N, CA, C, O and CB atoms as a CASP TS submission, in Angstrom:
PFRMAT TS
TARGET T0000
AUTHOR 0000-0000-0000
METHOD Language model
MODEL 1
PARENT N/A
ATOM      1  N   MET     1      -7.228  14.964 -29.393  1.00  0.00           N
ATOM      2  CA  MET     1      -6.321  15.310 -28.328  1.00  0.00           C
ATOM      3  C   MET     1      -4.939  15.542 -28.947  1.00  0.00           C
ATOM      4  O   MET     1      -4.457  14.725 -29.731  1.00  0.00           O
ATOM      5  CB  MET     1      -6.284  14.197 -27.233  1.00  0.00           C
ATOM      6  N   ALA     2      -4.327  16.629 -28.598  1.00  0.00           N
ATOM      7  CA  ALA     2      -3.018  16.969 -29.135  1.00  0.00           C
ATOM      8  C   ALA     2      -1.955  16.042 -28.573  1.00  0.00           C
ATOM      9  O   ALA     2      -2.094  15.462 -27.496  1.00  0.00           O
ATOM     10  CB  ALA     2      -2.670  18.425 -28.826  1.00  0.00           C
ATOM     11  N   ARG     3      -0.906  15.931 -29.339  1.00  0.00           N
ATOM     12  CA  ARG     3       0.196  15.057 -28.925  1.00  0.00           C
ATOM     13  C   ARG     3       0.821  15.580 -27.621  1.00  0.00           C
ATOM     14  O   ARG     3       1.061  16.778 -27.468  1.00  0.00           O
ATOM     15  CB  ARG     3       1.274  14.964 -30.049  1.00  0.00           C
ATOM     16  N   GLY     4       1.075  14.663 -26.697  1.00  0.00           N
ATOM     17  CA  GLY     4       1.688  15.037 -25.433  1.00  0.00           C
ATOM     18  C   GLY     4       0.696  15.372 -24.335  1.00  0.00           C
ATOM     19  O   GLY     4       1.084  15.478 -23.172  1.00  0.00           O
ATOM     20  N   GLN     5      -0.570  15.540 -24.674  1.00  0.00           N
ATOM     21  CA  GLN     5      -1.562  15.826 -23.638  1.00  0.00           C
ATOM     22  C   GLN     5      -1.976  14.534 -22.955  1.00  0.00           C
ATOM     23  O   GLN     5      -2.068  13.485 -23.593  1.00  0.00           O
ATOM     24  CB  GLN     5      -2.796  16.542 -24.236  1.00  0.00           C
ATOM     25  N   VAL     6      -2.219  14.615 -21.677  1.00  0.00           N
ATOM     26  CA  VAL     6      -2.636  13.459 -20.903  1.00  0.00           C
ATOM     27  C   VAL     6      -4.071  13.673 -20.461  1.00  0.00           C
ATOM     28  O   VAL     6      -4.424  14.726 -19.930  1.00  0.00           O
ATOM     29  CB  VAL     6      -1.702  13.228 -19.684  1.00  0.00           C
ATOM     30  N   LYS     7      -4.897  12.651 -20.689  1.00  0.00           N
ATOM     31  CA  LYS     7      -6.290  12.726 -20.283  1.00  0.00           C
ATOM     32  C   LYS     7      -6.396  12.351 -18.802  1.00  0.00           C
ATOM     33  O   LYS     7      -5.892  11.312 -18.375  1.00  0.00           O
ATOM     34  CB  LYS     7      -7.177  11.793 -21.161  1.00  0.00           C
ATOM     35  N   ALA     8      -7.043  13.194 -18.045  1.00  0.00           N
ATOM     36  CA  ALA     8      -7.229  12.935 -16.615  1.00  0.00           C
ATOM     37  C   ALA     8      -8.211  11.789 -16.424  1.00  0.00           C
ATOM     38  O   ALA     8      -9.217  11.700 -17.126  1.00  0.00           O
ATOM     39  CB  ALA     8      -7.731  14.206 -15.882  1.00  0.00           C
ATOM     40  N   THR     9      -7.912  10.908 -15.465  1.00  0.00           N
ATOM     41  CA  THR     9      -8.818   9.807 -15.151  1.00  0.00           C
ATOM     42  C   THR     9      -9.146   9.824 -13.671  1.00  0.00           C
ATOM     43  O   THR     9      -8.483  10.496 -12.881  1.00  0.00           O
ATOM     44  CB  THR     9      -8.203   8.451 -15.553  1.00  0.00           C
ATOM     45  N   TRP    10     -10.151   9.095 -13.315  1.00  0.00           N
ATOM     46  CA  TRP    10     -10.572   8.999 -11.919  1.00  0.00           C
ATOM     47  C   TRP    10      -9.723   7.998 -11.152  1.00  0.00           C
ATOM     48  O   TRP    10      -9.794   7.938  -9.925  1.00  0.00           O
ATOM     49  CB  TRP    10     -12.043   8.606 -11.833  1.00  0.00           C
ATOM     50  N   ARG    11      -8.903   7.195 -11.875  1.00  0.00           N
ATOM     51  CA  ARG    11      -8.139   6.135 -11.220  1.00  0.00           C
ATOM     52  C   ARG    11      -7.086   6.673 -10.260  1.00  0.00           C
ATOM     53  O   ARG    11      -6.871   6.091  -9.196  1.00  0.00           O
ATOM     54  CB  ARG    11      -7.475   5.267 -12.258  1.00  0.00           C
ATOM     55  N   LYS    12      -6.429   7.765 -10.612  1.00  0.00           N
ATOM     56  CA  LYS    12      -5.360   8.275  -9.739  1.00  0.00           C
ATOM     57  C   LYS    12      -5.897   8.796  -8.406  1.00  0.00           C
ATOM     58  O   LYS    12      -5.354   8.431  -7.364  1.00  0.00           O
ATOM     59  CB  LYS    12      -4.594   9.386 -10.448  1.00  0.00           C
ATOM     60  N   PRO    13      -6.934   9.629  -8.391  1.00  0.00           N
ATOM     61  CA  PRO    13      -7.474  10.027  -7.074  1.00  0.00           C
ATOM     62  C   PRO    13      -8.032   8.831  -6.291  1.00  0.00           C
ATOM     63  O   PRO    13      -7.862   8.755  -5.074  1.00  0.00           O
ATOM     64  CB  PRO    13      -8.579  11.081  -7.255  1.00  0.00           C
ATOM     65  N   ALA    14      -8.694   7.902  -6.984  1.00  0.00           N
ATOM     66  CA  ALA    14      -9.224   6.722  -6.299  1.00  0.00           C
ATOM     67  C   ALA    14      -8.077   5.878  -5.746  1.00  0.00           C
ATOM     68  O   ALA    14      -8.171   5.348  -4.639  1.00  0.00           O
ATOM     69  CB  ALA    14     -10.102   5.879  -7.259  1.00  0.00           C
ATOM     70  N   GLY    15      -7.001   5.755  -6.513  1.00  0.00           N
ATOM     71  CA  GLY    15      -5.836   5.008  -6.054  1.00  0.00           C
ATOM     72  C   GLY    15      -5.172   5.657  -4.859  1.00  0.00           C
ATOM     73  O   GLY    15      -4.720   4.965  -3.946  1.00  0.00           O
ATOM     74  N   MET    16      -5.108   6.980  -4.855  1.00  0.00           N
ATOM     75  CA  MET    16      -4.526   7.680  -3.703  1.00  0.00           C
ATOM     76  C   MET    16      -5.322   7.400  -2.442  1.00  0.00           C
ATOM     77  O   MET    16      -4.750   7.156  -1.380  1.00  0.00           O
ATOM     78  CB  MET    16      -4.468   9.191  -3.961  1.00  0.00           C
ATOM     79  N   PHE    17      -6.649   7.435  -2.561  1.00  0.00           N
ATOM     80  CA  PHE    17      -7.490   7.130  -1.394  1.00  0.00           C
ATOM     81  C   PHE    17      -7.333   5.666  -0.979  1.00  0.00           C
ATOM     82  O   PHE    17      -7.355   5.353   0.212  1.00  0.00           O
ATOM     83  CB  PHE    17      -8.974   7.439  -1.702  1.00  0.00           C
ATOM     84  N   ALA    18      -7.177   4.771  -1.954  1.00  0.00           N
ATOM     85  CA  ALA    18      -6.969   3.357  -1.635  1.00  0.00           C
ATOM     86  C   ALA    18      -5.640   3.156  -0.902  1.00  0.00           C
ATOM     87  O   ALA    18      -5.562   2.352   0.027  1.00  0.00           O
ATOM     88  CB  ALA    18      -7.004   2.504  -2.921  1.00  0.00           C
ATOM     89  N   ILE    19      -4.596   3.879  -1.314  1.00  0.00           N
ATOM     90  CA  ILE    19      -3.306   3.782  -0.635  1.00  0.00           C
ATOM     91  C   ILE    19      -3.423   4.290   0.792  1.00  0.00           C
ATOM     92  O   ILE    19      -2.905   3.666   1.718  1.00  0.00           O
ATOM     93  CB  ILE    19      -2.228   4.572  -1.397  1.00  0.00           C
ATOM     94  N   LEU    20      -4.097   5.410   0.976  1.00  0.00           N
ATOM     95  CA  LEU    20      -4.290   5.931   2.335  1.00  0.00           C
ATOM     96  C   LEU    20      -5.093   4.963   3.193  1.00  0.00           C
ATOM     97  O   LEU    20      -4.785   4.773   4.370  1.00  0.00           O
ATOM     98  CB  LEU    20      -4.993   7.291   2.290  1.00  0.00           C
ATOM     99  N   ALA    21      -6.131   4.344   2.607  1.00  0.00           N
ATOM    100  CA  ALA    21      -6.932   3.363   3.340  1.00  0.00           C
ATOM    101  C   ALA    21      -6.091   2.139   3.695  1.00  0.00           C
ATOM    102  O   ALA    21      -6.227   1.590   4.788  1.00  0.00           O
ATOM    103  CB  ALA    21      -8.162   2.943   2.513  1.00  0.00           C
ATOM    104  N   LEU    22      -5.224   1.710   2.778  1.00  0.00           N
ATOM    105  CA  LEU    22      -4.342   0.578   3.044  1.00  0.00           C
ATOM    106  C   LEU    22      -3.392   0.893   4.196  1.00  0.00           C
ATOM    107  O   LEU    22      -3.184   0.058   5.077  1.00  0.00           O
ATOM    108  CB  LEU    22      -3.547   0.209   1.784  1.00  0.00           C
ATOM    109  N   ILE    23      -2.819   2.084   4.193  1.00  0.00           N
ATOM    110  CA  ILE    23      -1.914   2.481   5.270  1.00  0.00           C
ATOM    111  C   ILE    23      -2.660   2.533   6.600  1.00  0.00           C
ATOM    112  O   ILE    23      -2.159   2.034   7.607  1.00  0.00           O
ATOM    113  CB  ILE    23      -1.272   3.848   4.962  1.00  0.00           C
ATOM    114  N   LEU    24      -3.846   3.129   6.616  1.00  0.00           N
ATOM    115  CA  LEU    24      -4.632   3.210   7.843  1.00  0.00           C
ATOM    116  C   LEU    24      -4.976   1.814   8.359  1.00  0.00           C
ATOM    117  O   LEU    24      -4.849   1.539   9.552  1.00  0.00           O
ATOM    118  CB  LEU    24      -5.916   4.019   7.605  1.00  0.00           C
ATOM    119  N   PHE    25      -5.407   0.941   7.463  1.00  0.00           N
ATOM    120  CA  PHE    25      -5.735  -0.428   7.841  1.00  0.00           C
ATOM    121  C   PHE    25      -4.510  -1.122   8.444  1.00  0.00           C
ATOM    122  O   PHE    25      -4.607  -1.777   9.482  1.00  0.00           O
ATOM    123  CB  PHE    25      -6.257  -1.216   6.621  1.00  0.00           C
ATOM    124  N   TRP    26      -3.362  -0.974   7.786  1.00  0.00           N
ATOM    125  CA  TRP    26      -2.147  -1.642   8.260  1.00  0.00           C
ATOM    126  C   TRP    26      -1.716  -1.111   9.621  1.00  0.00           C
ATOM    127  O   TRP    26      -1.274  -1.879  10.476  1.00  0.00           O
ATOM    128  CB  TRP    26      -1.014  -1.463   7.249  1.00  0.00           C
ATOM    129  N   VAL    27      -1.841   0.195   9.828  1.00  0.00           N
ATOM    130  CA  VAL    27      -1.493   0.791  11.123  1.00  0.00           C
ATOM    131  C   VAL    27      -2.371   0.213  12.226  1.00  0.00           C
ATOM    132  O   VAL    27      -1.877  -0.112  13.306  1.00  0.00           O
ATOM    133  CB  VAL    27      -1.641   2.329  11.075  1.00  0.00           C
ATOM    134  N   VAL    28      -3.655   0.084  11.964  1.00  0.00           N
ATOM    135  CA  VAL    28      -4.578  -0.459  12.963  1.00  0.00           C
ATOM    136  C   VAL    28      -4.235  -1.925  13.260  1.00  0.00           C
ATOM    137  O   VAL    28      -4.238  -2.340  14.419  1.00  0.00           O
ATOM    138  CB  VAL    28      -6.047  -0.335  12.474  1.00  0.00           C
ATOM    139  N   VAL    29      -3.944  -2.700  12.222  1.00  0.00           N
ATOM    140  CA  VAL    29      -3.609  -4.117  12.423  1.00  0.00           C
ATOM    141  C   VAL    29      -2.332  -4.246  13.252  1.00  0.00           C
ATOM    142  O   VAL    29      -2.299  -5.005  14.221  1.00  0.00           O
ATOM    143  CB  VAL    29      -3.440  -4.840  11.061  1.00  0.00           C
ATOM    144  N   VAL    30      -1.290  -3.518  12.883  1.00  0.00           N
ATOM    145  CA  VAL    30      -0.017  -3.614  13.604  1.00  0.00           C
ATOM    146  C   VAL    30      -0.174  -3.103  15.037  1.00  0.00           C
ATOM    147  O   VAL    30       0.356  -3.703  15.972  1.00  0.00           O
ATOM    148  CB  VAL    30       1.085  -2.817  12.869  1.00  0.00           C
ATOM    149  N   ALA    31      -0.896  -2.003  15.211  1.00  0.00           N
ATOM    150  CA  ALA    31      -1.088  -1.453  16.552  1.00  0.00           C
ATOM    151  C   ALA    31      -1.883  -2.412  17.432  1.00  0.00           C
ATOM    152  O   ALA    31      -1.678  -2.444  18.645  1.00  0.00           O
ATOM    153  CB  ALA    31      -1.798  -0.099  16.477  1.00  0.00           C
ATOM    154  N   SER    32      -2.779  -3.188  16.846  1.00  0.00           N
ATOM    155  CA  SER    32      -3.565  -4.125  17.648  1.00  0.00           C
ATOM    156  C   SER    32      -2.703  -5.258  18.213  1.00  0.00           C
ATOM    157  O   SER    32      -3.082  -5.905  19.189  1.00  0.00           O
ATOM    158  CB  SER    32      -4.698  -4.706  16.809  1.00  0.00           C
ATOM    159  N   PHE    33      -1.550  -5.492  17.598  1.00  0.00           N
ATOM    160  CA  PHE    33      -0.633  -6.516  18.097  1.00  0.00           C
ATOM    161  C   PHE    33       0.518  -5.924  18.907  1.00  0.00           C
ATOM    162  O   PHE    33       1.468  -6.639  19.226  1.00  0.00           O
ATOM    163  CB  PHE    33      -0.078  -7.319  16.939  1.00  0.00           C
ATOM    164  N   SER    34       0.458  -4.658  19.243  1.00  0.00           N
ATOM    165  CA  SER    34       1.583  -3.996  19.906  1.00  0.00           C
ATOM    166  C   SER    34       1.876  -4.587  21.292  1.00  0.00           C
ATOM    167  O   SER    34       3.033  -4.616  21.712  1.00  0.00           O
ATOM    168  CB  SER    34       1.301  -2.505  20.033  1.00  0.00           C
ATOM    169  N   VAL    35       0.862  -5.049  21.995  1.00  0.00           N
ATOM    170  CA  VAL    35       1.100  -5.639  23.327  1.00  0.00           C
ATOM    171  C   VAL    35       1.901  -6.931  23.189  1.00  0.00           C
ATOM    172  O   VAL    35       2.855  -7.158  23.932  1.00  0.00           O
ATOM    173  CB  VAL    35      -0.249  -5.915  24.063  1.00  0.00           C
ATOM    174  N   GLN    36       1.509  -7.781  22.232  1.00  0.00           N
ATOM    175  CA  GLN    36       2.222  -9.037  22.032  1.00  0.00           C
ATOM    176  C   GLN    36       3.641  -8.787  21.517  1.00  0.00           C
ATOM    177  O   GLN    36       4.586  -9.450  21.944  1.00  0.00           O
ATOM    178  CB  GLN    36       1.453  -9.935  21.053  1.00  0.00           C
ATOM    179  N   ILE    37       3.785  -7.833  20.604  1.00  0.00           N
ATOM    180  CA  ILE    37       5.109  -7.522  20.067  1.00  0.00           C
ATOM    181  C   ILE    37       5.978  -6.892  21.160  1.00  0.00           C
ATOM    182  O   ILE    37       7.179  -7.153  21.225  1.00  0.00           O
ATOM    183  CB  ILE    37       4.997  -6.572  18.843  1.00  0.00           C
ATOM    184  N   GLY    38       5.375  -6.068  22.011  1.00  0.00           N
ATOM    185  CA  GLY    38       6.108  -5.422  23.090  1.00  0.00           C
ATOM    186  C   GLY    38       6.640  -6.389  24.123  1.00  0.00           C
ATOM    187  O   GLY    38       7.576  -6.057  24.851  1.00  0.00           O
ATOM    188  N   ALA    39       6.065  -7.583  24.206  1.00  0.00           N
ATOM    189  CA  ALA    39       6.526  -8.584  25.163  1.00  0.00           C
ATOM    190  C   ALA    39       7.767  -9.331  24.656  1.00  0.00           C
ATOM    191  O   ALA    39       8.392 -10.076  25.410  1.00  0.00           O
ATOM    192  CB  ALA    39       5.405  -9.577  25.458  1.00  0.00           C
ATOM    193  N   LEU    40       8.117  -9.135  23.405  1.00  0.00           N
ATOM    194  CA  LEU    40       9.270  -9.817  22.818  1.00  0.00           C
ATOM    195  C   LEU    40      10.560  -9.090  23.185  1.00  0.00           C
ATOM    196  O   LEU    40      10.526  -7.920  23.569  1.00  0.00           O
ATOM    197  CB  LEU    40       9.125  -9.910  21.284  1.00  0.00           C
ATOM    198  N   PRO    41      11.692  -9.774  23.070  1.00  0.00           N
ATOM    199  CA  PRO    41      12.982  -9.086  23.275  1.00  0.00           C
ATOM    200  C   PRO    41      13.150  -7.937  22.272  1.00  0.00           C
ATOM    201  O   PRO    41      12.577  -7.962  21.183  1.00  0.00           O
ATOM    202  CB  PRO    41      14.164 -10.089  23.138  1.00  0.00           C
ATOM    203  N   VAL    42      13.928  -6.950  22.649  1.00  0.00           N
ATOM    204  CA  VAL    42      14.060  -5.716  21.865  1.00  0.00           C
ATOM    205  C   VAL    42      14.519  -5.980  20.433  1.00  0.00           C
ATOM    206  O   VAL    42      13.973  -5.397  19.496  1.00  0.00           O
ATOM    207  CB  VAL    42      15.036  -4.773  22.545  1.00  0.00           C
ATOM    208  N   LEU    43      15.502  -6.838  20.252  1.00  0.00           N
ATOM    209  CA  LEU    43      15.982  -7.105  18.891  1.00  0.00           C
ATOM    210  C   LEU    43      14.931  -7.804  18.041  1.00  0.00           C
ATOM    211  O   LEU    43      14.826  -7.541  16.843  1.00  0.00           O
ATOM    212  CB  LEU    43      17.244  -7.950  18.936  1.00  0.00           C
ATOM    213  N   VAL    44      14.157  -8.688  18.651  1.00  0.00           N
ATOM    214  CA  VAL    44      13.073  -9.354  17.924  1.00  0.00           C
ATOM    215  C   VAL    44      11.987  -8.336  17.574  1.00  0.00           C
ATOM    216  O   VAL    44      11.423  -8.376  16.481  1.00  0.00           O
ATOM    217  CB  VAL    44      12.477 -10.523  18.765  1.00  0.00           C
ATOM    218  N   GLN    45      11.698  -7.425  18.503  1.00  0.00           N
ATOM    219  CA  GLN    45      10.731  -6.362  18.215  1.00  0.00           C
ATOM    220  C   GLN    45      11.175  -5.557  17.005  1.00  0.00           C
ATOM    221  O   GLN    45      10.379  -5.276  16.108  1.00  0.00           O
ATOM    222  CB  GLN    45      10.557  -5.436  19.435  1.00  0.00           C
ATOM    223  N   ALA    46      12.436  -5.191  16.984  1.00  0.00           N
ATOM    224  CA  ALA    46      12.970  -4.403  15.867  1.00  0.00           C
ATOM    225  C   ALA    46      12.804  -5.166  14.556  1.00  0.00           C
ATOM    226  O   ALA    46      12.391  -4.596  13.546  1.00  0.00           O
ATOM    227  CB  ALA    46      14.460  -4.059  16.102  1.00  0.00           C
ATOM    228  N   LEU    47      13.129  -6.452  14.578  1.00  0.00           N
ATOM    229  CA  LEU    47      12.988  -7.269  13.376  1.00  0.00           C
ATOM    230  C   LEU    47      11.526  -7.348  12.936  1.00  0.00           C
ATOM    231  O   LEU    47      11.225  -7.214  11.750  1.00  0.00           O
ATOM    232  CB  LEU    47      13.544  -8.679  13.620  1.00  0.00           C
ATOM    233  N   VAL    48      10.627  -7.564  13.881  1.00  0.00           N
ATOM    234  CA  VAL    48       9.196  -7.650  13.565  1.00  0.00           C
ATOM    235  C   VAL    48       8.705  -6.342  12.948  1.00  0.00           C
ATOM    236  O   VAL    48       7.999  -6.361  11.940  1.00  0.00           O
ATOM    237  CB  VAL    48       8.376  -7.981  14.834  1.00  0.00           C
ATOM    238  N   TYR    49       9.070  -5.217  13.540  1.00  0.00           N
ATOM    239  CA  TYR    49       8.607  -3.930  13.021  1.00  0.00           C
ATOM    240  C   TYR    49       9.226  -3.606  11.663  1.00  0.00           C
ATOM    241  O   TYR    49       8.577  -2.977  10.828  1.00  0.00           O
ATOM    242  CB  TYR    49       8.928  -2.821  14.012  1.00  0.00           C
ATOM    243  N   VAL    50      10.469  -4.025  11.429  1.00  0.00           N
ATOM    244  CA  VAL    50      11.077  -3.818  10.112  1.00  0.00           C
ATOM    245  C   VAL    50      10.337  -4.642   9.062  1.00  0.00           C
ATOM    246  O   VAL    50      10.014  -4.140   7.986  1.00  0.00           O
ATOM    247  CB  VAL    50      12.582  -4.195  10.133  1.00  0.00           C
ATOM    248  N   VAL    51      10.070  -5.908   9.380  1.00  0.00           N
ATOM    249  CA  VAL    51       9.348  -6.768   8.432  1.00  0.00           C
ATOM    250  C   VAL    51       7.944  -6.227   8.178  1.00  0.00           C
ATOM    251  O   VAL    51       7.514  -6.144   7.028  1.00  0.00           O
ATOM    252  CB  VAL    51       9.270  -8.219   8.963  1.00  0.00           C
ATOM    253  N   LEU    52       7.231  -5.859   9.234  1.00  0.00           N
ATOM    254  CA  LEU    52       5.885  -5.325   9.068  1.00  0.00           C
ATOM    255  C   LEU    52       5.899  -3.990   8.334  1.00  0.00           C
ATOM    256  O   LEU    52       4.938  -3.653   7.643  1.00  0.00           O
ATOM    257  CB  LEU    52       5.211  -5.166  10.420  1.00  0.00           C
ATOM    258  N   GLY    53       6.960  -3.244   8.477  1.00  0.00           N
ATOM    259  CA  GLY    53       7.082  -1.977   7.773  1.00  0.00           C
ATOM    260  C   GLY    53       7.329  -2.142   6.287  1.00  0.00           C
ATOM    261  O   GLY    53       7.066  -1.230   5.503  1.00  0.00           O
ATOM    262  N   ILE    54       7.835  -3.307   5.896  1.00  0.00           N
ATOM    263  CA  ILE    54       8.095  -3.574   4.475  1.00  0.00           C
ATOM    264  C   ILE    54       6.933  -4.329   3.824  1.00  0.00           C
ATOM    265  O   ILE    54       6.638  -4.117   2.647  1.00  0.00           O
ATOM    266  CB  ILE    54       9.395  -4.378   4.314  1.00  0.00           C
ATOM    267  N   VAL    55       6.278  -5.202   4.579  1.00  0.00           N
ATOM    268  CA  VAL    55       5.231  -6.070   4.024  1.00  0.00           C
ATOM    269  C   VAL    55       4.067  -5.284   3.426  1.00  0.00           C
ATOM    270  O   VAL    55       3.494  -5.714   2.425  1.00  0.00           O
ATOM    271  CB  VAL    55       4.708  -7.000   5.101  1.00  0.00           C
ATOM    272  N   TRP    56       3.705  -4.154   4.008  1.00  0.00           N
ATOM    273  CA  TRP    56       2.543  -3.419   3.512  1.00  0.00           C
ATOM    274  C   TRP    56       2.756  -2.882   2.100  1.00  0.00           C
ATOM    275  O   TRP    56       1.793  -2.504   1.431  1.00  0.00           O
ATOM    276  CB  TRP    56       2.217  -2.275   4.448  1.00  0.00           C
ATOM    277  N   ILE    57       3.995  -2.846   1.644  1.00  0.00           N
ATOM    278  CA  ILE    57       4.286  -2.316   0.318  1.00  0.00           C
ATOM    279  C   ILE    57       3.878  -3.304  -0.783  1.00  0.00           C
ATOM    280  O   ILE    57       3.607  -2.884  -1.908  1.00  0.00           O
ATOM    281  CB  ILE    57       5.775  -1.981   0.201  1.00  0.00           C
ATOM    282  N   ALA    58       3.831  -4.594  -0.483  1.00  0.00           N
ATOM    283  CA  ALA    58       3.547  -5.626  -1.487  1.00  0.00           C
ATOM    284  C   ALA    58       2.272  -5.376  -2.298  1.00  0.00           C
ATOM    285  O   ALA    58       2.314  -5.524  -3.519  1.00  0.00           O
ATOM    286  CB  ALA    58       3.441  -6.959  -0.810  1.00  0.00           C
ATOM    287  N   PRO    59       1.144  -5.006  -1.687  1.00  0.00           N
ATOM    288  CA  PRO    59      -0.064  -4.784  -2.492  1.00  0.00           C
ATOM    289  C   PRO    59      -0.022  -3.498  -3.321  1.00  0.00           C
ATOM    290  O   PRO    59      -0.910  -3.267  -4.141  1.00  0.00           O
ATOM    291  CB  PRO    59      -1.269  -4.750  -1.590  1.00  0.00           C
ATOM    292  N   LEU    60       0.986  -2.668  -3.120  1.00  0.00           N
ATOM    293  CA  LEU    60       1.034  -1.403  -3.841  1.00  0.00           C
ATOM    294  C   LEU    60       1.373  -1.565  -5.320  1.00  0.00           C
ATOM    295  O   LEU    60       0.894  -0.785  -6.143  1.00  0.00           O
ATOM    296  CB  LEU    60       2.038  -0.496  -3.197  1.00  0.00           C
ATOM    297  N   LYS    61       2.184  -2.556  -5.675  1.00  0.00           N
ATOM    298  CA  LYS    61       2.587  -2.703  -7.076  1.00  0.00           C
ATOM    299  C   LYS    61       1.386  -2.873  -8.007  1.00  0.00           C
ATOM    300  O   LYS    61       1.277  -2.131  -8.983  1.00  0.00           O
ATOM    301  CB  LYS    61       3.524  -3.892  -7.226  1.00  0.00           C
ATOM    302  N   PRO    62       0.476  -3.827  -7.744  1.00  0.00           N
ATOM    303  CA  PRO    62      -0.684  -3.929  -8.629  1.00  0.00           C
ATOM    304  C   PRO    62      -1.582  -2.684  -8.588  1.00  0.00           C
ATOM    305  O   PRO    62      -2.154  -2.285  -9.603  1.00  0.00           O
ATOM    306  CB  PRO    62      -1.498  -5.152  -8.258  1.00  0.00           C
ATOM    307  N   LEU    63      -1.695  -2.080  -7.400  1.00  0.00           N
ATOM    308  CA  LEU    63      -2.522  -0.874  -7.289  1.00  0.00           C
ATOM    309  C   LEU    63      -1.931   0.265  -8.104  1.00  0.00           C
ATOM    310  O   LEU    63      -2.659   0.963  -8.810  1.00  0.00           O
ATOM    311  CB  LEU    63      -2.665  -0.451  -5.821  1.00  0.00           C
ATOM    312  N   LEU    64      -0.625   0.461  -8.015  1.00  0.00           N
ATOM    313  CA  LEU    64       0.024   1.516  -8.799  1.00  0.00           C
ATOM    314  C   LEU    64      -0.061   1.221 -10.297  1.00  0.00           C
ATOM    315  O   LEU    64      -0.236   2.139 -11.099  1.00  0.00           O
ATOM    316  CB  LEU    64       1.493   1.670  -8.375  1.00  0.00           C
ATOM    317  N   ARG    65       0.061  -0.056 -10.679  1.00  0.00           N
ATOM    318  CA  ARG    65      -0.090  -0.428 -12.090  1.00  0.00           C
ATOM    319  C   ARG    65      -1.500  -0.105 -12.577  1.00  0.00           C
ATOM    320  O   ARG    65      -1.677   0.419 -13.677  1.00  0.00           O
ATOM    321  CB  ARG    65       0.215  -1.930 -12.293  1.00  0.00           C
ATOM    322  N   TRP    66      -2.508  -0.420 -11.750  1.00  0.00           N
ATOM    323  CA  TRP    66      -3.886  -0.112 -12.122  1.00  0.00           C
ATOM    324  C   TRP    66      -4.089   1.393 -12.252  1.00  0.00           C
ATOM    325  O   TRP    66      -4.760   1.852 -13.176  1.00  0.00           O
ATOM    326  CB  TRP    66      -4.862  -0.691 -11.089  1.00  0.00           C
ATOM    327  N   MET    67      -3.523   2.151 -11.347  1.00  0.00           N
ATOM    328  CA  MET    67      -3.660   3.606 -11.405  1.00  0.00           C
ATOM    329  C   MET    67      -3.082   4.148 -12.718  1.00  0.00           C
ATOM    330  O   MET    67      -3.637   5.080 -13.299  1.00  0.00           O
ATOM    331  CB  MET    67      -2.956   4.265 -10.195  1.00  0.00           C
ATOM    332  N   GLU    68      -1.988   3.578 -13.178  1.00  0.00           N
ATOM    333  CA  GLU    68      -1.317   4.079 -14.360  1.00  0.00           C
ATOM    334  C   GLU    68      -1.935   3.556 -15.664  1.00  0.00           C
ATOM    335  O   GLU    68      -2.091   4.309 -16.625  1.00  0.00           O
ATOM    336  CB  GLU    68       0.138   3.711 -14.303  1.00  0.00           C
ATOM    337  N   THR    69      -2.285   2.263 -15.692  1.00  0.00           N
ATOM    338  CA  THR    69      -2.713   1.667 -16.957  1.00  0.00           C
ATOM    339  C   THR    69      -4.179   1.257 -17.015  1.00  0.00           C
ATOM    340  O   THR    69      -4.739   1.110 -18.102  1.00  0.00           O
ATOM    341  CB  THR    69      -1.883   0.483 -17.237  1.00  0.00           C
ATOM    342  N   GLY    70      -4.799   1.073 -15.865  1.00  0.00           N
ATOM    343  CA  GLY    70      -6.180   0.590 -15.855  1.00  0.00           C
ATOM    344  C   GLY    70      -6.258  -0.917 -15.800  1.00  0.00           C
ATOM    345  O   GLY    70      -7.354  -1.477 -15.828  1.00  0.00           O
ATOM    346  N   ARG    71      -5.113  -1.595 -15.721  1.00  0.00           N
ATOM    347  CA  ARG    71      -5.074  -3.055 -15.651  1.00  0.00           C
ATOM    348  C   ARG    71      -4.411  -3.481 -14.352  1.00  0.00           C
ATOM    349  O   ARG    71      -3.484  -2.824 -13.878  1.00  0.00           O
ATOM    350  CB  ARG    71      -4.323  -3.651 -16.868  1.00  0.00           C
ATOM    351  N   TRP    72      -4.884  -4.580 -13.775  1.00  0.00           N
ATOM    352  CA  TRP    72      -4.314  -5.080 -12.535  1.00  0.00           C
ATOM    353  C   TRP    72      -3.070  -5.905 -12.794  1.00  0.00           C
ATOM    354  O   TRP    72      -2.179  -5.967 -11.947  1.00  0.00           O
ATOM    355  CB  TRP    72      -5.334  -5.903 -11.780  1.00  0.00           C
ATOM    356  N   ARG    73      -2.998  -6.548 -13.973  1.00  0.00           N
ATOM    357  CA  ARG    73      -1.857  -7.409 -14.289  1.00  0.00           C
ATOM    358  C   ARG    73      -1.088  -6.858 -15.475  1.00  0.00           C
ATOM    359  O   ARG    73      -1.622  -6.117 -16.300  1.00  0.00           O
ATOM    360  CB  ARG    73      -2.322  -8.842 -14.579  1.00  0.00           C
ATOM    361  N   ALA    74       0.166  -7.233 -15.540  1.00  0.00           N
ATOM    362  CA  ALA    74       1.038  -6.748 -16.631  1.00  0.00           C
ATOM    363  C   ALA    74       0.613  -7.302 -17.968  1.00  0.00           C
ATOM    364  O   ALA    74       1.233  -6.998 -18.987  1.00  0.00           O
ATOM    365  CB  ALA    74       2.494  -7.123 -16.367  1.00  0.00           C
TER
END
């Protein structure tokens, strides 16, 4: 392999599908609690949705590392 060439792997497409599946799963989970969240005061709702909007990112770091290096841990 010549210098600078990158070998294509199956990890990146698989990781993309895993990210999409994670987002879909998270949307379904959050939407299933929408009635309970909707009963809260507006400012609390905003806080809950902001926190839930950030929490789903946590599992992405190891997944992105695996996509790039093939290892789950540093």
